[in-house]
Coordinates of C-alpha atoms in Angstrom, one line a residue:
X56 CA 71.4 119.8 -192.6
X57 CA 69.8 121.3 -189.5
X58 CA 72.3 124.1 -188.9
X59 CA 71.6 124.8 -192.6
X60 CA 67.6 124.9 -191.8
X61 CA 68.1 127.3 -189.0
X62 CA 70.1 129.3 -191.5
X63 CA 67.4 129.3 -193.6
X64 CA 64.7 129.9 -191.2
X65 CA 66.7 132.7 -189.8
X66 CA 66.8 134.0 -193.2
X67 CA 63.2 133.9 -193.5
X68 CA 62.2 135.5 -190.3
X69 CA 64.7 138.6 -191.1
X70 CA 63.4 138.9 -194.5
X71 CA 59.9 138.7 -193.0
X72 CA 60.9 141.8 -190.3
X73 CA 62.2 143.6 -193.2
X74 CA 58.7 143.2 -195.1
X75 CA 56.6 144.2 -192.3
X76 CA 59.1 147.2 -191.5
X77 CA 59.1 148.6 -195.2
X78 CA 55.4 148.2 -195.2
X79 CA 54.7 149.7 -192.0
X80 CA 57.1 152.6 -193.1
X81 CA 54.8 152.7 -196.4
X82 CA 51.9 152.8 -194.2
X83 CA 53.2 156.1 -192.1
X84 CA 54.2 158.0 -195.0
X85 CA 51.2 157.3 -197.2
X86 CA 49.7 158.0 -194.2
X87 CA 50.8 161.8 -193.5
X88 CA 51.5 161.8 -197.4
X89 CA 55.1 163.4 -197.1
X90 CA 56.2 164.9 -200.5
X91 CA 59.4 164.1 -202.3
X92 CA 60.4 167.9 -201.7
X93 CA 60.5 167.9 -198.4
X94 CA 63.8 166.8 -197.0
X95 CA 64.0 164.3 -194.5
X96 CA 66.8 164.6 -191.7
X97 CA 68.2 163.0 -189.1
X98 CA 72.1 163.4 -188.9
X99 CA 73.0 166.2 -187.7
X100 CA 76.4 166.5 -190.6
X101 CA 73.4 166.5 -193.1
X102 CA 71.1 169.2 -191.2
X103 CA 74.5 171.6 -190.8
X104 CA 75.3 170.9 -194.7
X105 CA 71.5 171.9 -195.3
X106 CA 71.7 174.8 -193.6
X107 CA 75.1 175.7 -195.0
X108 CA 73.8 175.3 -198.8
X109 CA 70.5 176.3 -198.7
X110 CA 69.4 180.2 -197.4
X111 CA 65.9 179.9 -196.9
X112 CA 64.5 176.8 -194.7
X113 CA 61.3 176.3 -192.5
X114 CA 62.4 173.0 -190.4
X115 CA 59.1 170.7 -188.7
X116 CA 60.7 169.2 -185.9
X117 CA 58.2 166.2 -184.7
X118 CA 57.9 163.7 -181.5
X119 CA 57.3 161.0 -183.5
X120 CA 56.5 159.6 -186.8
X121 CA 52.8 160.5 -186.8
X122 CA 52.5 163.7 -184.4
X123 CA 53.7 166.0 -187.5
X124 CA 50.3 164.5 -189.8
X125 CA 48.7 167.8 -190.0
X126 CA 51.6 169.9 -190.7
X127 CA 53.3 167.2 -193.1
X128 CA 49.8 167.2 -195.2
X129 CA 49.9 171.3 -195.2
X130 CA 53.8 171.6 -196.0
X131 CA 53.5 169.3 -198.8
X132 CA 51.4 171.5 -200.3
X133 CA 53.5 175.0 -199.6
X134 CA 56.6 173.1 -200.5
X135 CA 55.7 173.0 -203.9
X136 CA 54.2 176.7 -204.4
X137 CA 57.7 177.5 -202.6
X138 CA 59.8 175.6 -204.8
X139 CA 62.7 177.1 -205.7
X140 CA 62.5 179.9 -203.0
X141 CA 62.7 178.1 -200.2
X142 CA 63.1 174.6 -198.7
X143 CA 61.1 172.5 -195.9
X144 CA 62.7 169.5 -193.9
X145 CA 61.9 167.2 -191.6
X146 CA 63.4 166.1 -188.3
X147 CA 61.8 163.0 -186.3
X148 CA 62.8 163.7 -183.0
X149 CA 61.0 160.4 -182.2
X150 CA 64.1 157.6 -183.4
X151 CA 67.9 157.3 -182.3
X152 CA 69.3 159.8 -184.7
X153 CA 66.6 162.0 -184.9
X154 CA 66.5 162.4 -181.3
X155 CA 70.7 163.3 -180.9
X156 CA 70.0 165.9 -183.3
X157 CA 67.3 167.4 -181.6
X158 CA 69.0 167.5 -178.5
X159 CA 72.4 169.3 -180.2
X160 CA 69.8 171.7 -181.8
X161 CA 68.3 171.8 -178.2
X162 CA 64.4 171.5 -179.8
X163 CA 62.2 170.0 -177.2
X164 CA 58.8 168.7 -178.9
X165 CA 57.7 166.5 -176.0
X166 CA 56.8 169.7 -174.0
X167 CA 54.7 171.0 -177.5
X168 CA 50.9 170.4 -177.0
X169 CA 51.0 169.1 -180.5
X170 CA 54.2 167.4 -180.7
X171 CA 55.8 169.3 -183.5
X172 CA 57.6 172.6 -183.7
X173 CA 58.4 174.5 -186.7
X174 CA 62.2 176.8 -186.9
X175 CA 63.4 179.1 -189.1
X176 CA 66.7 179.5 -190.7
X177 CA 68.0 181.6 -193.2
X178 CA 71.6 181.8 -194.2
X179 CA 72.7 179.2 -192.3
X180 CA 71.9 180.6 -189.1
X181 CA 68.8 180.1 -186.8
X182 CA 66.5 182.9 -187.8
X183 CA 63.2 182.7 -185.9
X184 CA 60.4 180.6 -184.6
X185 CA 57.3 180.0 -186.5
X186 CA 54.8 181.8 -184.9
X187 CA 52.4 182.9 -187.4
X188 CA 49.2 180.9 -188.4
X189 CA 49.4 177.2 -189.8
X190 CA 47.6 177.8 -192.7
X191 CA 48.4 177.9 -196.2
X192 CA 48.6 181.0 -197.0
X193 CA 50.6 182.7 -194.2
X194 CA 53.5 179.8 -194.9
X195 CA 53.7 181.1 -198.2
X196 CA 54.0 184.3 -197.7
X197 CA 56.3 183.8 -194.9
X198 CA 58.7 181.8 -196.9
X199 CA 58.6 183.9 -199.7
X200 CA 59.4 186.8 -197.3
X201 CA 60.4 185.5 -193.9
X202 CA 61.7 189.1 -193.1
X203 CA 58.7 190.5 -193.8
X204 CA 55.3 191.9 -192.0
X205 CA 52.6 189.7 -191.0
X206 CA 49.5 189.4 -193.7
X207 CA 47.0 191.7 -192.8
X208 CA 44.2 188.8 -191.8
X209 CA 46.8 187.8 -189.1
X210 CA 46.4 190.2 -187.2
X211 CA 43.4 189.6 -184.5
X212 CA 42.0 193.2 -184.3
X213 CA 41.4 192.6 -187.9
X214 CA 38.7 189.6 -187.3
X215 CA 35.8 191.5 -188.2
X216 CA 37.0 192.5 -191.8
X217 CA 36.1 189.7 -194.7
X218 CA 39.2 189.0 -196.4
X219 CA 39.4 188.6 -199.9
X220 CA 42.0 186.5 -201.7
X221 CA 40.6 185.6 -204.7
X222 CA 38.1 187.1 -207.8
X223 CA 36.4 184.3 -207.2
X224 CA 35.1 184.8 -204.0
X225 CA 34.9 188.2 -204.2
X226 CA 32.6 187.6 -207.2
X227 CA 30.2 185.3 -204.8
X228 CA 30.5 187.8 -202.4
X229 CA 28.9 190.4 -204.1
X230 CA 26.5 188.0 -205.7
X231 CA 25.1 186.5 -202.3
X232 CA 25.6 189.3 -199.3
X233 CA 22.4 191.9 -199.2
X234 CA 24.4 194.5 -196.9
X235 CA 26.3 197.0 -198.3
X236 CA 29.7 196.2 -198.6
X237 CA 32.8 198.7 -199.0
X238 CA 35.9 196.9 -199.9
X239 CA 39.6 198.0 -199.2
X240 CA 41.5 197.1 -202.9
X241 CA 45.0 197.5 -201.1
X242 CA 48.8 196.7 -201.9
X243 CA 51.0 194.8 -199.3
X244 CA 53.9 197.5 -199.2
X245 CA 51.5 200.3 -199.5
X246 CA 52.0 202.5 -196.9
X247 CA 48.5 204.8 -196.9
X248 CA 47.4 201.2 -196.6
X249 CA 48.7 200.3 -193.5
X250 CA 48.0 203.3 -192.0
X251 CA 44.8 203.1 -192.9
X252 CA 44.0 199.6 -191.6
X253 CA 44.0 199.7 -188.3
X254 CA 41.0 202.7 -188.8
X255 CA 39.4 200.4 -191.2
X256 CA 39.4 197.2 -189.0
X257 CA 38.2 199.6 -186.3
X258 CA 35.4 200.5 -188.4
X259 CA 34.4 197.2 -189.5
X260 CA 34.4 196.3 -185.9
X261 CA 31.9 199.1 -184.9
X262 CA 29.5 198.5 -187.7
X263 CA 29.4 194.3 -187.4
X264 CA 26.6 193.1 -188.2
X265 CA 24.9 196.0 -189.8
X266 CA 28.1 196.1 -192.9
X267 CA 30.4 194.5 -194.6
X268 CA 33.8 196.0 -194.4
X269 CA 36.3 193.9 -196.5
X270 CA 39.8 193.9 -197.8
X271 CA 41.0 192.6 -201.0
X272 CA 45.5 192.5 -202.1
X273 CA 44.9 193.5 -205.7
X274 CA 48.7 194.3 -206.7
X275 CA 49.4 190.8 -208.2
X276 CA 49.5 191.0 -212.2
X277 CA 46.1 188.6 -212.0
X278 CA 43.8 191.2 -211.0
X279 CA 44.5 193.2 -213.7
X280 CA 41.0 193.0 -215.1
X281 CA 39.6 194.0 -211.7
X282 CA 41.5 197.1 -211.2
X283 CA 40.6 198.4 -214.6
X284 CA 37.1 197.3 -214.3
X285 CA 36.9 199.4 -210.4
X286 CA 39.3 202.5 -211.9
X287 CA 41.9 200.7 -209.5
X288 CA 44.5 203.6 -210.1
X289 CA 46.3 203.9 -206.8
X290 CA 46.4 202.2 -203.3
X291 CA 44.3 202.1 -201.3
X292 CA 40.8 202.6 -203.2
X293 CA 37.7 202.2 -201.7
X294 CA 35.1 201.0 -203.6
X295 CA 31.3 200.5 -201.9
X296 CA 28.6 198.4 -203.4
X297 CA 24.5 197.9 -202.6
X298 CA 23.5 194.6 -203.8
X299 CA 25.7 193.3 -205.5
X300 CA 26.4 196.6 -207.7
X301 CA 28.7 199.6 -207.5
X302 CA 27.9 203.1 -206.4
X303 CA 30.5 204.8 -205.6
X304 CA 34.4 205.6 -204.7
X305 CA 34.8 206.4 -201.0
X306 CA 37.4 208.9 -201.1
X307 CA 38.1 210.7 -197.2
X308 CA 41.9 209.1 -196.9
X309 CA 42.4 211.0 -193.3
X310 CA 38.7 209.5 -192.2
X311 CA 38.6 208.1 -188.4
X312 CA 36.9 205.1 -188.7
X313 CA 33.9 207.0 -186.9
X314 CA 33.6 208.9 -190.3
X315 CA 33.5 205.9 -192.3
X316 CA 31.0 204.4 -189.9
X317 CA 28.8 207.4 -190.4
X318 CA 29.5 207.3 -194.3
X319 CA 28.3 203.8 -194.5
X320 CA 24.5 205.0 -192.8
X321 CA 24.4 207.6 -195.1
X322 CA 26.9 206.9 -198.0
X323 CA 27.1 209.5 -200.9
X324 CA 29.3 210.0 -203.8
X325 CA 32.7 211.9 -203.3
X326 CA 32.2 215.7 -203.9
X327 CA 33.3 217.3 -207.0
X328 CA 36.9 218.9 -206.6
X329 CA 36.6 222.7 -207.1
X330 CA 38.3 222.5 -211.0
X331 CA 41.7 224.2 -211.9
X332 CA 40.4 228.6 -212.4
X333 CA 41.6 228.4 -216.4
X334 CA 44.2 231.1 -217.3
X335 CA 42.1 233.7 -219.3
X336 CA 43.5 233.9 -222.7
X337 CA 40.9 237.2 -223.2
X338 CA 42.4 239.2 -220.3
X339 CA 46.2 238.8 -220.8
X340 CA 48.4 239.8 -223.2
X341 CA 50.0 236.4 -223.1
X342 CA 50.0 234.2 -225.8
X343 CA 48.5 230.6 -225.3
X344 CA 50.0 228.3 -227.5
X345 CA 48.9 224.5 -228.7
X346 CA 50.9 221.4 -230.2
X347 CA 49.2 223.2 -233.8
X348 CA 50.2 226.6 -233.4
X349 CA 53.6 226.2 -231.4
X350 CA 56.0 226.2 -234.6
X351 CA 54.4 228.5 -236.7
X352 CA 54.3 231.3 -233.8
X353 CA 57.6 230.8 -233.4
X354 CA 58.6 231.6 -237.1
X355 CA 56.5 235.0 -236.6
X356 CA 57.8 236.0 -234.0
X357 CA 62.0 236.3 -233.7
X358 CA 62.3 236.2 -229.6
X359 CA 59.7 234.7 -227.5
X360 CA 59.8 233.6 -223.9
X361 CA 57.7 230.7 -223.1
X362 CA 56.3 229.6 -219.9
X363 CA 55.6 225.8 -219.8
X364 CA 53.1 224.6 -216.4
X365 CA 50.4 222.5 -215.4
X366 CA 47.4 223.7 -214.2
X367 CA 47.5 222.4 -211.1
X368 CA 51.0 223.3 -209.8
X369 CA 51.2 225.7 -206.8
X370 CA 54.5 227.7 -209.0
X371 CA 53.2 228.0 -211.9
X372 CA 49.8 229.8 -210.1
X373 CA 52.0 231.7 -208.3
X374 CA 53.8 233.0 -211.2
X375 CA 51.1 233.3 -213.4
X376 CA 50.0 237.2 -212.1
X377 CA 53.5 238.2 -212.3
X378 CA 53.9 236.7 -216.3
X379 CA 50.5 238.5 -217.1
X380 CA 51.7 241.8 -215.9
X381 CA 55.2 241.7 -217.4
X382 CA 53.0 240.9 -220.6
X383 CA 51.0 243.8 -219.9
X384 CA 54.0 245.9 -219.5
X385 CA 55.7 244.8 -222.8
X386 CA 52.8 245.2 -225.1
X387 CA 52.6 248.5 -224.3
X388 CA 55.6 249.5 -225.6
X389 CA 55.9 250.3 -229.1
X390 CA 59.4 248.6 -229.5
X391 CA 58.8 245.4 -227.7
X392 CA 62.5 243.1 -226.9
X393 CA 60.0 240.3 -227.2
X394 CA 56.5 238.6 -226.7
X395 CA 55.7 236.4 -223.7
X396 CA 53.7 232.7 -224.3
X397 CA 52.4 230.0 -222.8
X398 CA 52.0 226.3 -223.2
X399 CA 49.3 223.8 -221.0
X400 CA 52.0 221.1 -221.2
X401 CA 49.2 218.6 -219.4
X402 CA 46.9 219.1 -222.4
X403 CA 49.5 219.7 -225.3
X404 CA 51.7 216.5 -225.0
X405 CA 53.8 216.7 -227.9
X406 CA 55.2 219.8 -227.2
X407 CA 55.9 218.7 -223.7
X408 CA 57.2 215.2 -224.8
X409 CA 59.7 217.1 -227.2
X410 CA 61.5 219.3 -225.0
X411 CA 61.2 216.6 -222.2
X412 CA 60.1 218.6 -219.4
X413 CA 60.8 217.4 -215.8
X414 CA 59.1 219.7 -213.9
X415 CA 56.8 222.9 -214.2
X416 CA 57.0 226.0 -214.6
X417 CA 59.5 225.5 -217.0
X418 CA 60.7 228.9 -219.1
X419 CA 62.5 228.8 -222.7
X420 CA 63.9 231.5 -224.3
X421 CA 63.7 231.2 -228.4
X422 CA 65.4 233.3 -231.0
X423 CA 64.2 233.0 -234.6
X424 CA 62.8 229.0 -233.9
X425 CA 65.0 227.8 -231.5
X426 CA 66.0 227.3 -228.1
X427 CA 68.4 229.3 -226.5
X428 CA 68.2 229.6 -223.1
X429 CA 66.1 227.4 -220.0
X430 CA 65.8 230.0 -217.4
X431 CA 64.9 228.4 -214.0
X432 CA 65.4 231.3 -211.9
X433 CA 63.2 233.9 -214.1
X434 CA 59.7 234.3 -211.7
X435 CA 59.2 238.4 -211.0
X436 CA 57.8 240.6 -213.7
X437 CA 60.3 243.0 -213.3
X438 CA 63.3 240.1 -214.3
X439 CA 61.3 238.7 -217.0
X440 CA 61.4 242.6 -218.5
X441 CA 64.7 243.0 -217.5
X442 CA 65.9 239.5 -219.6
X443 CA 63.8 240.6 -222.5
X444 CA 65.9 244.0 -223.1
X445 CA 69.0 242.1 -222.3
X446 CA 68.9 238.5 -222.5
X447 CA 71.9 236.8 -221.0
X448 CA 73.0 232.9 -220.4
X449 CA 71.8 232.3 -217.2
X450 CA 74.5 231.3 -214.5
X451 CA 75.5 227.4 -214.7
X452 CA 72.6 225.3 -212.4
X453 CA 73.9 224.1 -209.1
X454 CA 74.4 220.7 -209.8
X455 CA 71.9 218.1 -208.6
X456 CA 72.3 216.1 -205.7
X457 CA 71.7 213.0 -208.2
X458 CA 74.3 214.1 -210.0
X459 CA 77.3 214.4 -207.8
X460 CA 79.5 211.8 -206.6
X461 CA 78.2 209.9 -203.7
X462 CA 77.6 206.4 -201.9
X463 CA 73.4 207.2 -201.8
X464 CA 71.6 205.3 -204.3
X465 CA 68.7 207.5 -206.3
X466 CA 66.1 206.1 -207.0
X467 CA 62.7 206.2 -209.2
X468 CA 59.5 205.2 -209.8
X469 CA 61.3 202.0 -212.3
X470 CA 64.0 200.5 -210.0
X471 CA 62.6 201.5 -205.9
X472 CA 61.1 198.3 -205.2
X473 CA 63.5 196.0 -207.5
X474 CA 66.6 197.3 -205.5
X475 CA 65.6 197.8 -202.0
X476 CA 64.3 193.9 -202.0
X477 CA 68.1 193.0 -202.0
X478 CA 68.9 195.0 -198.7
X479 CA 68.4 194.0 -195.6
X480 CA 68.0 197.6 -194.1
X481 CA 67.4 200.8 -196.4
X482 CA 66.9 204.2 -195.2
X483 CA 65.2 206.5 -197.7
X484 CA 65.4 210.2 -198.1
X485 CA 62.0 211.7 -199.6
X486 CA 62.7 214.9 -201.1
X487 CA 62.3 218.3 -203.3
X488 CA 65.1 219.7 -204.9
X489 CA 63.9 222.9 -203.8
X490 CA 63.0 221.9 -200.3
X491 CA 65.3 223.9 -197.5
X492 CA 65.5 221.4 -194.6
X493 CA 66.1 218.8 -197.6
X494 CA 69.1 220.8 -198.5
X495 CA 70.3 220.9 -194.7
X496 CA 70.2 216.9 -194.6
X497 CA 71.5 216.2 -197.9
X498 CA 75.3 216.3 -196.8
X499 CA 74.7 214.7 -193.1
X500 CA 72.6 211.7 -195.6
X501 CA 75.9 211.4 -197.7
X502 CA 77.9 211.1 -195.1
X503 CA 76.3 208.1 -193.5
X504 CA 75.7 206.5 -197.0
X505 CA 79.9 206.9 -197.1
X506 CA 80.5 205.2 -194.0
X507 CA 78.6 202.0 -194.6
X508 CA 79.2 201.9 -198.7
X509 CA 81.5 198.5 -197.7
X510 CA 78.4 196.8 -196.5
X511 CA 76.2 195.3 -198.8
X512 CA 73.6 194.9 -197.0
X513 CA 72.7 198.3 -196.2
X514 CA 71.7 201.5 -198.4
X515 CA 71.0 205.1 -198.2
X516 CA 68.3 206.4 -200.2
X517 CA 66.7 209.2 -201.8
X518 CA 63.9 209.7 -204.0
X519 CA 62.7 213.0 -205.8
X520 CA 59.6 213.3 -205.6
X521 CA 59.3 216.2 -208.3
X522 CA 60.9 214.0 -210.8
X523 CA 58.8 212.0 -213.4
X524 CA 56.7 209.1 -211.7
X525 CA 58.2 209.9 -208.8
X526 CA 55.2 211.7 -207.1
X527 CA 53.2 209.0 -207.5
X528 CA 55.6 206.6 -205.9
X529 CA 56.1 209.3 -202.9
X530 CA 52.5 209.7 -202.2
X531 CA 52.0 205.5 -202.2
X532 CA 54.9 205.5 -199.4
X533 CA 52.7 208.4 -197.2
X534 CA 55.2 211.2 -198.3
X535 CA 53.0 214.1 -197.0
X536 CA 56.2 216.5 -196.8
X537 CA 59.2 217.3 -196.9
X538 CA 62.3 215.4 -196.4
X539 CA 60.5 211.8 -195.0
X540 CA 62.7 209.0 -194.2
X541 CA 61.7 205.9 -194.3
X542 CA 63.4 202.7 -193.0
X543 CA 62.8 199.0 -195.2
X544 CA 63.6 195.7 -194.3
X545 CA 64.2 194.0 -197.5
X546 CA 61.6 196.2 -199.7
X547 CA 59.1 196.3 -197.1
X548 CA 58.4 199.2 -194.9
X549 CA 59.1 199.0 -191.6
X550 CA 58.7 202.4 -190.0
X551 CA 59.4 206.3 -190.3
X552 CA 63.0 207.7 -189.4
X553 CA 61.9 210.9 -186.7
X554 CA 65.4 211.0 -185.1
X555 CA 68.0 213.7 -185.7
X556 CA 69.0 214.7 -189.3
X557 CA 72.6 215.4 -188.7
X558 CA 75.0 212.9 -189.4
X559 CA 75.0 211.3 -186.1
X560 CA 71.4 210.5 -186.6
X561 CA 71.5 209.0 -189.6
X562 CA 74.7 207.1 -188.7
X563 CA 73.1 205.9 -184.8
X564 CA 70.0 204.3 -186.5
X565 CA 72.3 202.2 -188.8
X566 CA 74.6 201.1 -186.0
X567 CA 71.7 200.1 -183.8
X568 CA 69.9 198.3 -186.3
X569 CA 73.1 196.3 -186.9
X570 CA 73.7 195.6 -183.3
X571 CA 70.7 193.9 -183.3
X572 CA 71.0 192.1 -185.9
X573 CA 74.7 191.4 -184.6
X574 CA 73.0 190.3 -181.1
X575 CA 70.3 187.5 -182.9
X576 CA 72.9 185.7 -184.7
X577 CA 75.3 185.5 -181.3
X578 CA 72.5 184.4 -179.3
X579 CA 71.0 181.9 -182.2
X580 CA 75.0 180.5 -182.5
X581 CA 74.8 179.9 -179.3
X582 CA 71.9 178.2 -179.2
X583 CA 72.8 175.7 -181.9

């Protein structure tokens, strides 16, 4: 009977310890409110298989229970905005299991100020330390791009610009602030942007207190309706404000941020650009064709030669002098070969559309209503005179670099972004067709794009910037000439490519960049 009360009481005690543990346990989670997605670890079997199955993880060591609190409460809420991107987890370096794997991961948190210390790893390897602000929003962005640059409020020397994230506030900060305000509406991979933020932080520094200077990521789909309501077109644009209510567009892209400080005391709208000099119709003898009168001047007239431009491209003004004087010379004649036209292909669209220009000038040749010849090399007077008495196929075009056979991936405006995101290093190739030190590069480029075509995590580039949307995209990546390489670390830029353009160049860069990469994984192996 008593050996069957102590068995009993015994009972009761242990059931008692296991009440007060699971409600003390209770107690510590409730009280740093851990979510269900973060992933709680202790063995180190289970932290290997973690890191072996998932590619993306931000790992809060702590040195006990309770000295993560903060952190837990903030990665709780990241966890779930990253859900399904990337994974948090939890080690307790604090109790007997927690505290082996620590040690084999050799994490220290006693010697932390705080007591917690936040790793990185991605594809199953130590990547990096967390060293960027515990806040909200930089966790997100990190783990949504842990390879990628810091956020632009990160950065200290950029303290004295008001950052923006939301329409929200930027709404109550025009409502509320009575100093003028010029705001930065910026992309994240732009990169006039980020050359023109250290200028614009150094501006908003020199003008504190008398300005407001702020910046404001717009390139999300959700500010839609605020870059059509500001003529958001491009990145960056400036946009300045006096109470509340907008003046003007500041528009000086290669300003020191002196300039802009002066602007700001005195700030007036951007000058008119001098406009495109029309092409006289009255003093040529060329004939100006629109979309209305295209196909019935071609059924009156049985050869014409027709010169497709754009107003505002440098060839087609060049040429323009030397069409009007070969018109000149033919009209004189009395037994003309032919007439010579012309077609505003930015004003008459469905012209353009139908022949599917891809660049300007463009020159058909047309016998009784339909095309015959494209002639890309036809520029003087005297060989547009010379065609007309004796028109010939032109020799076969040299074939495009796109078009050839090669390991370099070309790109435009539609797919630049969506493929270089899945590459750990790209190197693009900026270029004009017609460009000579493009030319020189092009086979040293595909050379190097051949030797690393086995690794998937590298690609060679090119972009032509003549071709469709293409300009646009060139001049958002701060393509100011002709060939500019580029280096990207998963989509983002990273840098410009100065080195040599022969093959070892291109070749060198890639080798060192995978050396390094090749030297972090040693020395994080190591370290687990």
């Amino acid at each position: 009977m008593a050996s069957r009360n102590r068995y009993g009481s015994r009972m009761r005690e242990a059931t008692m310890f296991m009440l007060v543990l699971l409600v003390g346990l209770l107690q510590v989670l409730e009280a740093v409110k851990v979510s269900p997605l973060i992933e709680k670890v202790s063995d180190h079997k289970d932290f290997k298989k973690l890191l072996r199955t998932r590619t993306n993880v931000l790992v809060l060591y702590t040195k006990s229970a309770t000295s993560g609190d903060s952190h837990l409460k903030l990665l709780s809420d990241v966890a779930q905005t990253v859900k399904g991107q990337g994974t948090i987890a939890w080690v307790n370096c604090g109790d007997s299991e927690g505290r082996k794997l620590c040690k084999k991961v050799k994490v220290d948190t006693s010697s932390k100020r705080e007591g917690a210390e936040l790793m990185h790893y991605k594809d199953g390897t130590f990547h990096t330390e967390y060293n960027r602000p515990a806040t909200f929003k930089s966790m997100v962005a990190f783990l949504k791009d842990p390879s990628g640059p810091p956020l632009w409020e990160e950065n200290p020397e950029a303290k004295d610009v008001v950052h923006i994230e939301t329409e929200k506030d930027f709404r109550k900060m025009l409502k509320k602030e009575e100093r003028p305000v010029l705001m930065m509406f910026y992309a994240p991979w732009c990169g006039v942007c980020k050359r023109m933020q250290p200028i614009f932080q150094q501006a908003a520094t020199e003008t504190k207190g008398k300005y407001i200077l702020a910046g404001m990521n717009v390139h999300p789909a959700e500010f839609d309706g605020l870059r059509q309501e500001y003529n958001v077109k491009g990145y960056p644009t400036f946009c300045y404000y006096e109470k509340g209510k907008f003046l003007y567009h500041y528009e000086n892209y290669g300003a020191s941020a002196k300039e802009i400080a002066d602007w700001m005391k005195n700030p007036l709208p951007p000058q008119p650009k001098t406009p495109e000099v029309p092409w006289s119709e009255t003093d040529s003898g060329v004939f100006h064709l629109t979309d209305e009168s295209f196909d019935s001047f071609l059924e009156e007239h049985p050869a014409v030669l027709i010169m497709f431009y754009a107003p505002w491209c440098g060839h087609c003004k060049k040429m323009k002098p030397e069409y009007d004087e070969a018109a000149e010379m033919l009209n004189k004649g009395t037994n003309s070969p032919g007439v010579v036209a012309a077609l505003d292909a930015t004003v008459h669209k469905a012209v353009a559309d139908r022949f599917k220009l891809s660049g300007f000038p463009t020159v058909k040749y047309f016998v009784n209503g339909e095309e015959k010849y494209t002639l890309p090399s036809l520029r003087s007077k005297d060989k547009i005179i010379e065609f007309l008495h004796n028109p010939q196929a032109p020799p076969p075009p040299e074939q495009s670099w796109e078009d050839k056979p090669s390991h370099v991936s070309h790109l435009g405006s539609e797919d630049f972004r969506e493929a270089l995101k899945k590459k750990k290093h790209a190197l693009v190739m900026f270029y004009a067709p017609w460009c000579p030190h493009c030319k020189n590069a092009v086979p040293h480029f595909t050379t190097a794009a051949e030797l690393f075509k086995e690794d998937r995590k590298i690609v060679y580039a090119a972009v032509d910037c003549t071709k469709g949307q293409s300009h646009e995209l060139c001049k958002q990546e701060g393509v100011e000439g002709y060939p500019t390489f580029n280096h990207y670390n998963y989509g983002k830029f990273v840098d410009k490519y100065n080195g040599d353009r022969g093959e070892a160049g291109f070749i060198g860069f890639m080798r060192s960049l995978r050396g390094r990469d090749q030297e972090k994984v040693v020395k994080k192996k190591e370290e687990l």
